[in-house]
């Protein structure tokens, strides 16, 4: 049997994708939302609204890193002292390595760091893998053919422009990218055609919708978040403290230029927010990797906007 699986993120592209699937396969589609635990409540409310407004059940799934954290704890106890890590750091890390049930935070506790543009493991670990493990594999194991609908658009990046609309992954799985040639305006037009509201965050200074903030967020977006949603900055502040406890060198949400503890310690979310308040190219924090025009998520799966 054929199945159409539509990944919903709460952003405009995946909403357009969902609406297109409703037009084409109203009786043979399933929608899934991978909750990473770092979205704003407005996005969670929007996903619930989408379910109600379209009448399509949206399955919520979450990654679980409790086993990885347990294994990391065992490794820290067994190996860190051999590597010259001070006992004080080991004790601190062992007590910090406790799963919280918040996927984004637990992933960072396990890795001992936050993801970055160069090491963007978040989309894969928090969205792609749980969707494959919890949704795709059970269907494929039963011998089904599965079309994984992905809301990527060619005009977002050269890598995405090089993708095929239909790709045979093997084992009964196909990647399907029906809005590859669409523009952002086409996606909003699809909302209007179906009488569906877009995520209100687009009217609140957010260029993209997903994590708040995303590791790739733009400077002006970060400033807007700090003004409108200080609770999102507070959450990251708390996570920086938690992940730092669990790591050897310290960890900050926006990446440090090296593992040097002095730099890492300085580059907290508060420092980055201060920098975001400076005029274009503000000198004092220009070592930071947050850019005026930050890159989009490099994932080719379109799971993050
Ligand atoms: S939205 Fe950004 S931070 Fe969140 S999972 Fe995607 S790339 Fe990572």
PDB file of C-alpha atoms and ligand atoms in Angstrom:
ATOM      1  CA  UNK A   1       0.000   0.000   0.000  1.00  0.00           C
ATOM      2  CA  UNK A   2       1.127   3.579  -0.672  1.00  0.00           C
ATOM      3  CA  UNK A   3       1.429   6.142   2.118  1.00  0.00           C
ATOM      4  CA  UNK A   4       2.024   9.898   1.908  1.00  0.00           C
ATOM      5  CA  UNK A   5       3.787  11.273   4.981  1.00  0.00           C
ATOM      6  CA  UNK A   6       3.849  15.054   5.318  1.00  0.00           C
ATOM      7  CA  UNK A   7       6.288  16.647   7.764  1.00  0.00           C
ATOM      8  CA  UNK A   8       4.775  19.737   9.356  1.00  0.00           C
ATOM      9  CA  UNK A   9       6.931  22.322  11.158  1.00  0.00           C
ATOM     10  CA  UNK A  10       4.477  25.176  11.692  1.00  0.00           C
ATOM     11  CA  UNK A  11       6.208  27.211   8.977  1.00  0.00           C
ATOM     12  CA  UNK A  12       4.752  28.486   5.695  1.00  0.00           C
ATOM     13  CA  UNK A  13       6.421  25.923   3.415  1.00  0.00           C
ATOM     14  CA  UNK A  14       5.317  22.831   5.283  1.00  0.00           C
ATOM     15  CA  UNK A  15       1.823  24.283   5.696  1.00  0.00           C
ATOM     16  CA  UNK A  16       1.623  24.798   1.924  1.00  0.00           C
ATOM     17  CA  UNK A  17       2.857  21.219   1.528  1.00  0.00           C
ATOM     18  CA  UNK A  18       0.144  19.928   3.849  1.00  0.00           C
ATOM     19  CA  UNK A  19      -2.535  21.832   1.931  1.00  0.00           C
ATOM     20  CA  UNK A  20      -1.260  20.462  -1.376  1.00  0.00           C
ATOM     21  CA  UNK A  21      -1.384  16.926   0.026  1.00  0.00           C
ATOM     22  CA  UNK A  22      -4.961  17.531   1.162  1.00  0.00           C
ATOM     23  CA  UNK A  23      -5.847  18.564  -2.414  1.00  0.00           C
ATOM     24  CA  UNK A  24      -4.156  15.556  -3.986  1.00  0.00           C
ATOM     25  CA  UNK A  25      -4.531  12.717  -1.493  1.00  0.00           C
ATOM     26  CA  UNK A  26      -7.294  13.612   0.962  1.00  0.00           C
ATOM     27  CA  UNK A  27      -7.822   9.937   1.835  1.00  0.00           C
ATOM     28  CA  UNK A  28      -4.241   8.752   1.878  1.00  0.00           C
ATOM     29  CA  UNK A  29      -2.027  11.087   3.876  1.00  0.00           C
ATOM     30  CA  UNK A  30      -0.563  11.380   7.346  1.00  0.00           C
ATOM     31  CA  UNK A  31       0.896  14.535   8.891  1.00  0.00           C
ATOM     32  CA  UNK A  32       3.642  14.462  11.499  1.00  0.00           C
ATOM     33  CA  UNK A  33       5.158  17.192  13.673  1.00  0.00           C
ATOM     34  CA  UNK A  34       8.501  16.558  15.400  1.00  0.00           C
ATOM     35  CA  UNK A  35       8.488  18.644  18.587  1.00  0.00           C
ATOM     36  CA  UNK A  36      12.056  19.680  19.392  1.00  0.00           C
ATOM     37  CA  UNK A  37      11.167  21.498  22.614  1.00  0.00           C
ATOM     38  CA  UNK A  38      12.661  24.803  21.441  1.00  0.00           C
ATOM     39  CA  UNK A  39       9.698  26.208  19.514  1.00  0.00           C
ATOM     40  CA  UNK A  40       7.695  29.164  20.730  1.00  0.00           C
ATOM     41  CA  UNK A  41       4.247  28.428  22.174  1.00  0.00           C
ATOM     42  CA  UNK A  42       2.776  30.343  19.230  1.00  0.00           C
ATOM     43  CA  UNK A  43       4.113  27.644  16.910  1.00  0.00           C
ATOM     44  CA  UNK A  44       2.675  24.854  19.070  1.00  0.00           C
ATOM     45  CA  UNK A  45      -0.679  26.650  19.067  1.00  0.00           C
ATOM     46  CA  UNK A  46      -0.423  27.106  15.311  1.00  0.00           C
ATOM     47  CA  UNK A  47       0.129  23.373  14.736  1.00  0.00           C
ATOM     48  CA  UNK A  48      -2.960  22.662  16.856  1.00  0.00           C
ATOM     49  CA  UNK A  49      -4.884  25.274  14.858  1.00  0.00           C
ATOM     50  CA  UNK A  50      -3.777  23.630  11.582  1.00  0.00           C
ATOM     51  CA  UNK A  51      -5.080  20.279  12.760  1.00  0.00           C
ATOM     52  CA  UNK A  52      -8.437  21.788  13.645  1.00  0.00           C
ATOM     53  CA  UNK A  53      -8.742  24.012  10.565  1.00  0.00           C
ATOM     54  CA  UNK A  54      -7.798  21.302   8.055  1.00  0.00           C
ATOM     55  CA  UNK A  55      -9.383  18.362   9.837  1.00  0.00           C
ATOM     56  CA  UNK A  56      -6.164  16.375   9.315  1.00  0.00           C
ATOM     57  CA  UNK A  57      -4.751  14.674  12.410  1.00  0.00           C
ATOM     58  CA  UNK A  58      -1.184  15.814  13.028  1.00  0.00           C
ATOM     59  CA  UNK A  59       0.837  13.226  14.946  1.00  0.00           C
ATOM     60  CA  UNK A  60       3.282  14.757  17.471  1.00  0.00           C
ATOM     61  CA  UNK A  61       6.507  12.893  18.006  1.00  0.00           C
ATOM     62  CA  UNK A  62       9.645  13.602  20.040  1.00  0.00           C
ATOM     63  CA  UNK A  63      13.205  12.351  20.085  1.00  0.00           C
ATOM     64  CA  UNK A  64      14.311  10.604  23.294  1.00  0.00           C
ATOM     65  CA  UNK A  65      17.971  10.789  24.311  1.00  0.00           C
ATOM     66  CA  UNK A  66      17.734   9.213  27.759  1.00  0.00           C
ATOM     67  CA  UNK A  67      19.773   6.141  26.761  1.00  0.00           C
ATOM     68  CA  UNK A  68      22.488   8.229  25.108  1.00  0.00           C
ATOM     69  CA  UNK A  69      22.742  10.388  28.231  1.00  0.00           C
ATOM     70  CA  UNK A  70      23.048   7.283  30.427  1.00  0.00           C
ATOM     71  CA  UNK A  71      25.828   5.927  28.194  1.00  0.00           C
ATOM     72  CA  UNK A  72      27.594   9.304  28.228  1.00  0.00           C
ATOM     73  CA  UNK A  73      27.434   9.374  32.018  1.00  0.00           C
ATOM     74  CA  UNK A  74      28.994   5.897  32.194  1.00  0.00           C
ATOM     75  CA  UNK A  75      31.722   7.040  29.779  1.00  0.00           C
ATOM     76  CA  UNK A  76      32.452  10.180  31.808  1.00  0.00           C
ATOM     77  CA  UNK A  77      32.803   8.086  34.984  1.00  0.00           C
ATOM     78  CA  UNK A  78      34.986   5.447  33.301  1.00  0.00           C
ATOM     79  CA  UNK A  79      37.192   7.530  30.988  1.00  0.00           C
ATOM     80  CA  UNK A  80      37.403  11.235  31.745  1.00  0.00           C
ATOM     81  CA  UNK A  81      39.926  10.915  34.561  1.00  0.00           C
ATOM     82  CA  UNK A  82      42.255   8.947  32.191  1.00  0.00           C
ATOM     83  CA  UNK A  83      42.043  11.934  29.864  1.00  0.00           C
ATOM     84  CA  UNK A  84      43.251  14.309  32.575  1.00  0.00           C
ATOM     85  CA  UNK A  85      39.858  15.877  33.302  1.00  0.00           C
ATOM     86  CA  UNK A  86      39.798  17.233  36.889  1.00  0.00           C
ATOM     87  CA  UNK A  87      37.652  15.283  39.374  1.00  0.00           C
ATOM     88  CA  UNK A  88      35.621  18.409  40.117  1.00  0.00           C
ATOM     89  CA  UNK A  89      34.600  18.654  36.428  1.00  0.00           C
ATOM     90  CA  UNK A  90      33.744  14.932  36.328  1.00  0.00           C
ATOM     91  CA  UNK A  91      31.546  15.164  39.436  1.00  0.00           C
ATOM     92  CA  UNK A  92      29.786  18.234  38.044  1.00  0.00           C
ATOM     93  CA  UNK A  93      29.166  16.565  34.661  1.00  0.00           C
ATOM     94  CA  UNK A  94      27.866  13.349  36.213  1.00  0.00           C
ATOM     95  CA  UNK A  95      25.276  15.221  38.267  1.00  0.00           C
ATOM     96  CA  UNK A  96      24.251  17.307  35.225  1.00  0.00           C
ATOM     97  CA  UNK A  97      23.783  14.305  32.923  1.00  0.00           C
ATOM     98  CA  UNK A  98      20.123  13.738  33.727  1.00  0.00           C
ATOM     99  CA  UNK A  99      17.491  13.591  30.941  1.00  0.00           C
ATOM    100  CA  UNK A 100      14.913  16.386  31.114  1.00  0.00           C
ATOM    101  CA  UNK A 101      12.489  15.144  28.453  1.00  0.00           C
ATOM    102  CA  UNK A 102      13.125  18.326  26.414  1.00  0.00           C
ATOM    103  CA  UNK A 103      14.608  16.951  23.175  1.00  0.00           C
ATOM    104  CA  UNK A 104      16.773  19.972  22.251  1.00  0.00           C
ATOM    105  CA  UNK A 105      18.254  20.279  25.728  1.00  0.00           C
ATOM    106  CA  UNK A 106      18.797  16.533  26.138  1.00  0.00           C
ATOM    107  CA  UNK A 107      20.552  16.362  22.761  1.00  0.00           C
ATOM    108  CA  UNK A 108      22.943  19.115  23.890  1.00  0.00           C
ATOM    109  CA  UNK A 109      23.512  17.476  27.293  1.00  0.00           C
ATOM    110  CA  UNK A 110      24.420  14.258  25.493  1.00  0.00           C
ATOM    111  CA  UNK A 111      26.717  15.976  22.981  1.00  0.00           C
ATOM    112  CA  UNK A 112      28.190  18.343  25.597  1.00  0.00           C
ATOM    113  CA  UNK A 113      27.631  21.233  23.197  1.00  0.00           C
ATOM    114  CA  UNK A 114      25.055  23.107  21.165  1.00  0.00           C
ATOM    115  CA  UNK A 115      24.711  22.524  17.420  1.00  0.00           C
ATOM    116  CA  UNK A 116      26.222  25.085  15.066  1.00  0.00           C
ATOM    117  CA  UNK A 117      26.095  25.995  11.383  1.00  0.00           C
ATOM    118  CA  UNK A 118      29.112  23.714  10.804  1.00  0.00           C
ATOM    119  CA  UNK A 119      27.884  20.924  13.071  1.00  0.00           C
ATOM    120  CA  UNK A 120      24.142  21.230  12.482  1.00  0.00           C
ATOM    121  CA  UNK A 121      23.213  17.900  14.022  1.00  0.00           C
ATOM    122  CA  UNK A 122      19.983  19.303  15.485  1.00  0.00           C
ATOM    123  CA  UNK A 123      17.681  18.937  12.495  1.00  0.00           C
ATOM    124  CA  UNK A 124      18.871  15.397  11.866  1.00  0.00           C
ATOM    125  CA  UNK A 125      18.711  14.226  15.483  1.00  0.00           C
ATOM    126  CA  UNK A 126      15.558  16.096  16.496  1.00  0.00           C
ATOM    127  CA  UNK A 127      13.462  15.811  13.362  1.00  0.00           C
ATOM    128  CA  UNK A 128      14.760  13.502  10.640  1.00  0.00           C
ATOM    129  CA  UNK A 129      15.765  10.512  12.790  1.00  0.00           C
ATOM    130  CA  UNK A 130      12.643  10.408  15.005  1.00  0.00           C
ATOM    131  CA  UNK A 131      10.413  10.670  11.913  1.00  0.00           C
ATOM    132  CA  UNK A 132      12.324   7.819  10.244  1.00  0.00           C
ATOM    133  CA  UNK A 133      12.353   5.649  13.382  1.00  0.00           C
ATOM    134  CA  UNK A 134       8.848   6.327  14.667  1.00  0.00           C
ATOM    135  CA  UNK A 135       6.894   6.834  11.434  1.00  0.00           C
ATOM    136  CA  UNK A 136       8.721   5.602   8.329  1.00  0.00           C
ATOM    137  CA  UNK A 137      10.352   2.370   9.488  1.00  0.00           C
ATOM    138  CA  UNK A 138       7.237   0.693  10.927  1.00  0.00           C
ATOM    139  CA  UNK A 139       5.427   1.313   7.609  1.00  0.00           C
ATOM    140  CA  UNK A 140       8.372   0.193   5.468  1.00  0.00           C
ATOM    141  CA  UNK A 141       8.851  -2.956   7.544  1.00  0.00           C
ATOM    142  CA  UNK A 142       5.270  -3.899   6.707  1.00  0.00           C
ATOM    143  CA  UNK A 143       6.140  -3.738   2.998  1.00  0.00           C
ATOM    144  CA  UNK A 144       4.451  -0.416   2.234  1.00  0.00           C
ATOM    145  CA  UNK A 145       5.599   2.175  -0.314  1.00  0.00           C
ATOM    146  CA  UNK A 146       6.143   5.501   1.329  1.00  0.00           C
ATOM    147  CA  UNK A 147       6.329   9.014  -0.102  1.00  0.00           C
ATOM    148  CA  UNK A 148       8.074  11.381   2.314  1.00  0.00           C
ATOM    149  CA  UNK A 149       6.825  14.867   1.374  1.00  0.00           C
ATOM    150  CA  UNK A 150       9.478  17.510   1.965  1.00  0.00           C
ATOM    151  CA  UNK A 151       8.817  21.238   1.899  1.00  0.00           C
ATOM    152  CA  UNK A 152      12.088  22.391   0.333  1.00  0.00           C
ATOM    153  CA  UNK A 153      12.221  25.150  -2.282  1.00  0.00           C
ATOM    154  CA  UNK A 154      14.923  25.596  -4.925  1.00  0.00           C
ATOM    155  CA  UNK A 155      15.201  29.350  -4.403  1.00  0.00           C
ATOM    156  CA  UNK A 156      16.381  28.841  -0.812  1.00  0.00           C
ATOM    157  CA  UNK A 157      19.865  27.557  -1.634  1.00  0.00           C
ATOM    158  CA  UNK A 158      22.007  26.061  -4.372  1.00  0.00           C
ATOM    159  CA  UNK A 159      22.021  22.686  -2.604  1.00  0.00           C
ATOM    160  CA  UNK A 160      18.243  22.622  -2.570  1.00  0.00           C
ATOM    161  CA  UNK A 161      18.077  23.777  -6.197  1.00  0.00           C
ATOM    162  CA  UNK A 162      20.103  20.697  -7.158  1.00  0.00           C
ATOM    163  CA  UNK A 163      17.552  18.301  -5.678  1.00  0.00           C
ATOM    164  CA  UNK A 164      15.138  16.192  -7.728  1.00  0.00           C
ATOM    165  CA  UNK A 165      11.418  16.484  -7.216  1.00  0.00           C
ATOM    166  CA  UNK A 166      11.142  12.725  -6.847  1.00  0.00           C
ATOM    167  CA  UNK A 167      14.000  10.624  -5.483  1.00  0.00           C
ATOM    168  CA  UNK A 168      14.057   6.885  -4.954  1.00  0.00           C
ATOM    169  CA  UNK A 169      15.773   6.289  -1.616  1.00  0.00           C
ATOM    170  CA  UNK A 170      15.288   2.504  -1.836  1.00  0.00           C
ATOM    171  CA  UNK A 171      13.471  -0.060   0.270  1.00  0.00           C
ATOM    172  CA  UNK A 172      10.096   1.384  -0.722  1.00  0.00           C
ATOM    173  CA  UNK A 173      10.923   4.940   0.387  1.00  0.00           C
ATOM    174  CA  UNK A 174      10.674   7.933  -1.942  1.00  0.00           C
ATOM    175  CA  UNK A 175      11.509  11.552  -1.173  1.00  0.00           C
ATOM    176  CA  UNK A 176       8.924  13.781  -2.790  1.00  0.00           C
ATOM    177  CA  UNK A 177       9.424  17.554  -3.100  1.00  0.00           C
ATOM    178  CA  UNK A 178       6.378  18.937  -4.871  1.00  0.00           C
ATOM    179  CA  UNK A 179       6.942  22.606  -3.944  1.00  0.00           C
ATOM    180  CA  UNK A 180      10.562  22.639  -5.150  1.00  0.00           C
ATOM    181  CA  UNK A 181       9.808  25.278  -7.806  1.00  0.00           C
ATOM    182  CA  UNK A 182       7.507  27.354  -5.608  1.00  0.00           C
ATOM    183  CA  UNK A 183       8.355  30.773  -4.192  1.00  0.00           C
ATOM    184  CA  UNK A 184       7.600  31.945  -0.662  1.00  0.00           C
ATOM    185  CA  UNK A 185       4.702  33.966  -2.144  1.00  0.00           C
ATOM    186  CA  UNK A 186       3.287  30.792  -3.714  1.00  0.00           C
ATOM    187  CA  UNK A 187       3.270  29.210  -0.258  1.00  0.00           C
ATOM    188  CA  UNK A 188       1.393  32.125   1.293  1.00  0.00           C
ATOM    189  CA  UNK A 189      -1.022  32.088  -1.684  1.00  0.00           C
ATOM    190  CA  UNK A 190      -1.755  28.426  -0.914  1.00  0.00           C
ATOM    191  CA  UNK A 191      -2.737  29.443   2.626  1.00  0.00           C
ATOM    192  CA  UNK A 192      -5.137  32.054   1.232  1.00  0.00           C
ATOM    193  CA  UNK A 193      -6.622  29.605  -1.272  1.00  0.00           C
ATOM    194  CA  UNK A 194      -7.588  27.281   1.588  1.00  0.00           C
ATOM    195  CA  UNK A 195      -8.578  30.043   4.018  1.00  0.00           C
ATOM    196  CA  UNK A 196      -5.789  29.007   6.389  1.00  0.00           C
ATOM    197  CA  UNK A 197      -4.005  31.626   8.514  1.00  0.00           C
ATOM    198  CA  UNK A 198      -0.211  31.664   8.468  1.00  0.00           C
ATOM    199  CA  UNK A 199       1.847  31.334  11.628  1.00  0.00           C
ATOM    200  CA  UNK A 200       1.480  34.695  13.461  1.00  0.00           C
ATOM    201  CA  UNK A 201       5.243  34.762  14.111  1.00  0.00           C
ATOM    202  CA  UNK A 202       5.774  35.986  10.520  1.00  0.00           C
ATOM    203  CA  UNK A 203       4.148  39.245  11.534  1.00  0.00           C
ATOM    204  CA  UNK A 204       6.370  39.534  14.593  1.00  0.00           C
ATOM    205  CA  UNK A 205       9.697  40.009  12.851  1.00  0.00           C
ATOM    206  CA  UNK A 206      10.486  36.319  12.323  1.00  0.00           C
ATOM    207  CA  UNK A 207      11.783  35.458   8.850  1.00  0.00           C
ATOM    208  CA  UNK A 208      11.567  31.757   9.578  1.00  0.00           C
ATOM    209  CA  UNK A 209       9.583  29.677  11.983  1.00  0.00           C
ATOM    210  CA  UNK A 210      10.986  26.780  13.961  1.00  0.00           C
ATOM    211  CA  UNK A 211      13.270  26.912  16.958  1.00  0.00           C
ATOM    212  CA  UNK A 212      13.252  30.164  18.859  1.00  0.00           C
ATOM    213  CA  UNK A 213      15.967  31.030  18.366  1.00  0.00           C
ATOM    214  CA  UNK A 214      17.347  28.835  15.596  1.00  0.00           C
ATOM    215  CA  UNK A 215      21.114  28.407  15.562  1.00  0.00           C
ATOM    216  CA  UNK A 216      20.990  30.099  12.145  1.00  0.00           C
ATOM    217  CA  UNK A 217      18.857  33.046  13.169  1.00  0.00           C
ATOM    218  CA  UNK A 218      19.672  36.460  11.747  1.00  0.00           C
ATOM    219  CA  UNK A 219      20.948  39.332  13.845  1.00  0.00           C
ATOM    220  CA  UNK A 220      17.742  41.360  13.436  1.00  0.00           C
ATOM    221  CA  UNK A 221      15.640  38.297  14.250  1.00  0.00           C
ATOM    222  CA  UNK A 222      17.567  37.724  17.469  1.00  0.00           C
ATOM    223  CA  UNK A 223      17.041  41.345  18.470  1.00  0.00           C
ATOM    224  CA  UNK A 224      13.324  41.012  17.765  1.00  0.00           C
ATOM    225  CA  UNK A 225      13.157  37.804  19.829  1.00  0.00           C
ATOM    226  CA  UNK A 226      14.924  39.482  22.749  1.00  0.00           C
ATOM    227  CA  UNK A 227      12.434  42.360  22.696  1.00  0.00           C
ATOM    228  CA  UNK A 228       9.211  40.450  22.085  1.00  0.00           C
ATOM    229  CA  UNK A 229       9.949  37.102  23.681  1.00  0.00           C
ATOM    230  CA  UNK A 230      12.461  37.569  26.510  1.00  0.00           C
ATOM    231  CA  UNK A 231      11.326  34.203  27.903  1.00  0.00           C
ATOM    232  CA  UNK A 232      12.959  32.512  24.875  1.00  0.00           C
ATOM    233  CA  UNK A 233      16.282  34.164  25.756  1.00  0.00           C
ATOM    234  CA  UNK A 234      15.826  33.162  29.408  1.00  0.00           C
ATOM    235  CA  UNK A 235      15.296  29.550  28.322  1.00  0.00           C
ATOM    236  CA  UNK A 236      18.541  29.575  26.345  1.00  0.00           C
ATOM    237  CA  UNK A 237      20.334  31.211  29.293  1.00  0.00           C
ATOM    238  CA  UNK A 238      19.233  28.317  31.520  1.00  0.00           C
ATOM    239  CA  UNK A 239      20.196  25.749  28.902  1.00  0.00           C
ATOM    240  CA  UNK A 240      23.654  27.273  28.516  1.00  0.00           C
ATOM    241  CA  UNK A 241      24.183  26.810  32.254  1.00  0.00           C
ATOM    242  CA  UNK A 242      22.905  23.210  32.143  1.00  0.00           C
ATOM    243  CA  UNK A 243      24.960  22.159  29.107  1.00  0.00           C
ATOM    244  CA  UNK A 244      28.080  23.861  30.453  1.00  0.00           C
ATOM    245  CA  UNK A 245      27.760  21.743  33.606  1.00  0.00           C
ATOM    246  CA  UNK A 246      27.684  18.585  31.494  1.00  0.00           C
ATOM    247  CA  UNK A 247      30.625  19.462  29.265  1.00  0.00           C
ATOM    248  CA  UNK A 248      34.385  19.615  29.622  1.00  0.00           C
ATOM    249  CA  UNK A 249      34.890  23.087  28.207  1.00  0.00           C
ATOM    250  CA  UNK A 250      31.684  24.985  28.615  1.00  0.00           C
ATOM    251  CA  UNK A 251      29.045  25.501  25.944  1.00  0.00           C
ATOM    252  CA  UNK A 252      27.193  28.444  24.476  1.00  0.00           C
ATOM    253  CA  UNK A 253      24.189  28.478  22.151  1.00  0.00           C
ATOM    254  CA  UNK A 254      25.991  30.456  19.463  1.00  0.00           C
ATOM    255  CA  UNK A 255      29.305  28.819  18.693  1.00  0.00           C
ATOM    256  CA  UNK A 256      32.639  29.935  20.033  1.00  0.00           C
ATOM    257  CA  UNK A 257      35.511  30.315  17.565  1.00  0.00           C
ATOM    258  CA  UNK A 258      37.476  27.678  19.471  1.00  0.00           C
ATOM    259  CA  UNK A 259      37.143  25.400  22.489  1.00  0.00           C
ATOM    260  CA  UNK A 260      39.114  27.922  24.500  1.00  0.00           C
ATOM    261  CA  UNK A 261      37.215  28.216  27.772  1.00  0.00           C
ATOM    262  CA  UNK A 262      37.790  31.958  28.082  1.00  0.00           C
ATOM    263  CA  UNK A 263      36.064  32.652  24.753  1.00  0.00           C
ATOM    264  CA  UNK A 264      33.309  30.148  25.431  1.00  0.00           C
ATOM    265  CA  UNK A 265      32.570  31.625  28.814  1.00  0.00           C
ATOM    266  CA  UNK A 266      32.209  35.098  27.309  1.00  0.00           C
ATOM    267  CA  UNK A 267      29.985  34.152  24.436  1.00  0.00           C
ATOM    268  CA  UNK A 268      26.751  33.668  26.322  1.00  0.00           C
ATOM    269  CA  UNK A 269      23.329  34.353  24.864  1.00  0.00           C
ATOM    270  CA  UNK A 270      23.329  37.670  26.726  1.00  0.00           C
ATOM    271  CA  UNK A 271      26.506  38.796  24.965  1.00  0.00           C
ATOM    272  CA  UNK A 272      25.059  37.850  21.591  1.00  0.00           C
ATOM    273  CA  UNK A 273      21.836  39.725  22.351  1.00  0.00           C
ATOM    274  CA  UNK A 274      23.893  42.797  23.312  1.00  0.00           C
ATOM    275  CA  UNK A 275      25.698  42.511  19.998  1.00  0.00           C
ATOM    276  CA  UNK A 276      22.379  42.238  18.166  1.00  0.00           C
ATOM    277  CA  UNK A 277      21.536  45.696  19.542  1.00  0.00           C
ATOM    278  CA  UNK A 278      24.550  47.265  17.846  1.00  0.00           C
ATOM    279  CA  UNK A 279      24.251  48.879  14.438  1.00  0.00           C
ATOM    280  CA  UNK A 280      25.136  46.822  11.375  1.00  0.00           C
ATOM    281  CA  UNK A 281      28.507  45.165  11.828  1.00  0.00           C
ATOM    282  CA  UNK A 282      28.840  46.326  15.455  1.00  0.00           C
ATOM    283  CA  UNK A 283      32.558  46.083  16.093  1.00  0.00           C
ATOM    284  CA  UNK A 284      32.861  44.878  19.640  1.00  0.00           C
ATOM    285  CA  UNK A 285      31.246  41.503  19.043  1.00  0.00           C
ATOM    286  CA  UNK A 286      32.037  40.937  15.421  1.00  0.00           C
ATOM    287  CA  UNK A 287      33.784  37.685  16.254  1.00  0.00           C
ATOM    288  CA  UNK A 288      30.364  36.211  16.681  1.00  0.00           C
ATOM    289  CA  UNK A 289      29.055  33.936  14.005  1.00  0.00           C
ATOM    290  CA  UNK A 290      25.531  35.252  14.054  1.00  0.00           C
ATOM    291  CA  UNK A 291      25.302  37.194  10.831  1.00  0.00           C
ATOM    292  CA  UNK A 292      23.071  39.869   9.410  1.00  0.00           C
ATOM    293  CA  UNK A 293      21.995  37.385   6.786  1.00  0.00           C
ATOM    294  CA  UNK A 294      22.479  34.060   8.492  1.00  0.00           C
ATOM    295  CA  UNK A 295      22.454  30.864   6.473  1.00  0.00           C
ATOM    296  CA  UNK A 296      19.302  28.815   6.291  1.00  0.00           C
ATOM    297  CA  UNK A 297      19.227  25.394   7.864  1.00  0.00           C
ATOM    298  CA  UNK A 298      21.492  23.280   5.703  1.00  0.00           C
ATOM    299  CA  UNK A 299      19.251  20.236   6.030  1.00  0.00           C
ATOM    300  CA  UNK A 300      18.076  18.981   2.679  1.00  0.00           C
ATOM    301  CA  UNK A 301      14.963  17.480   4.188  1.00  0.00           C
ATOM    302  CA  UNK A 302      13.117  20.726   4.676  1.00  0.00           C
ATOM    303  CA  UNK A 303      12.271  19.767   8.238  1.00  0.00           C
ATOM    304  CA  UNK A 304      13.387  23.157   9.554  1.00  0.00           C
ATOM    305  CA  UNK A 305      12.412  26.291   7.766  1.00  0.00           C
TER     306      UNK A 305
HETATM  307  S1  LIG B   1      15.176  25.190  13.510  1.00  0.00           S
HETATM  308 FE1  LIG B   1      17.386  25.642  13.593  1.00  0.00          FE
HETATM  309  S2  LIG B   1      18.055  25.109  15.683  1.00  0.00           S
HETATM  310 FE2  LIG B   1      16.033  24.150  15.345  1.00  0.00          FE
HETATM  311  S3  LIG B   1      16.488  22.080  14.673  1.00  0.00           S
HETATM  312 FE3  LIG B   1      16.253  23.345  12.817  1.00  0.00          FE
HETATM  313  S4  LIG B   1      18.348  24.086  12.299  1.00  0.00           S
HETATM  314 FE4  LIG B   1      18.373  23.307  14.409  1.00  0.00          FE
END
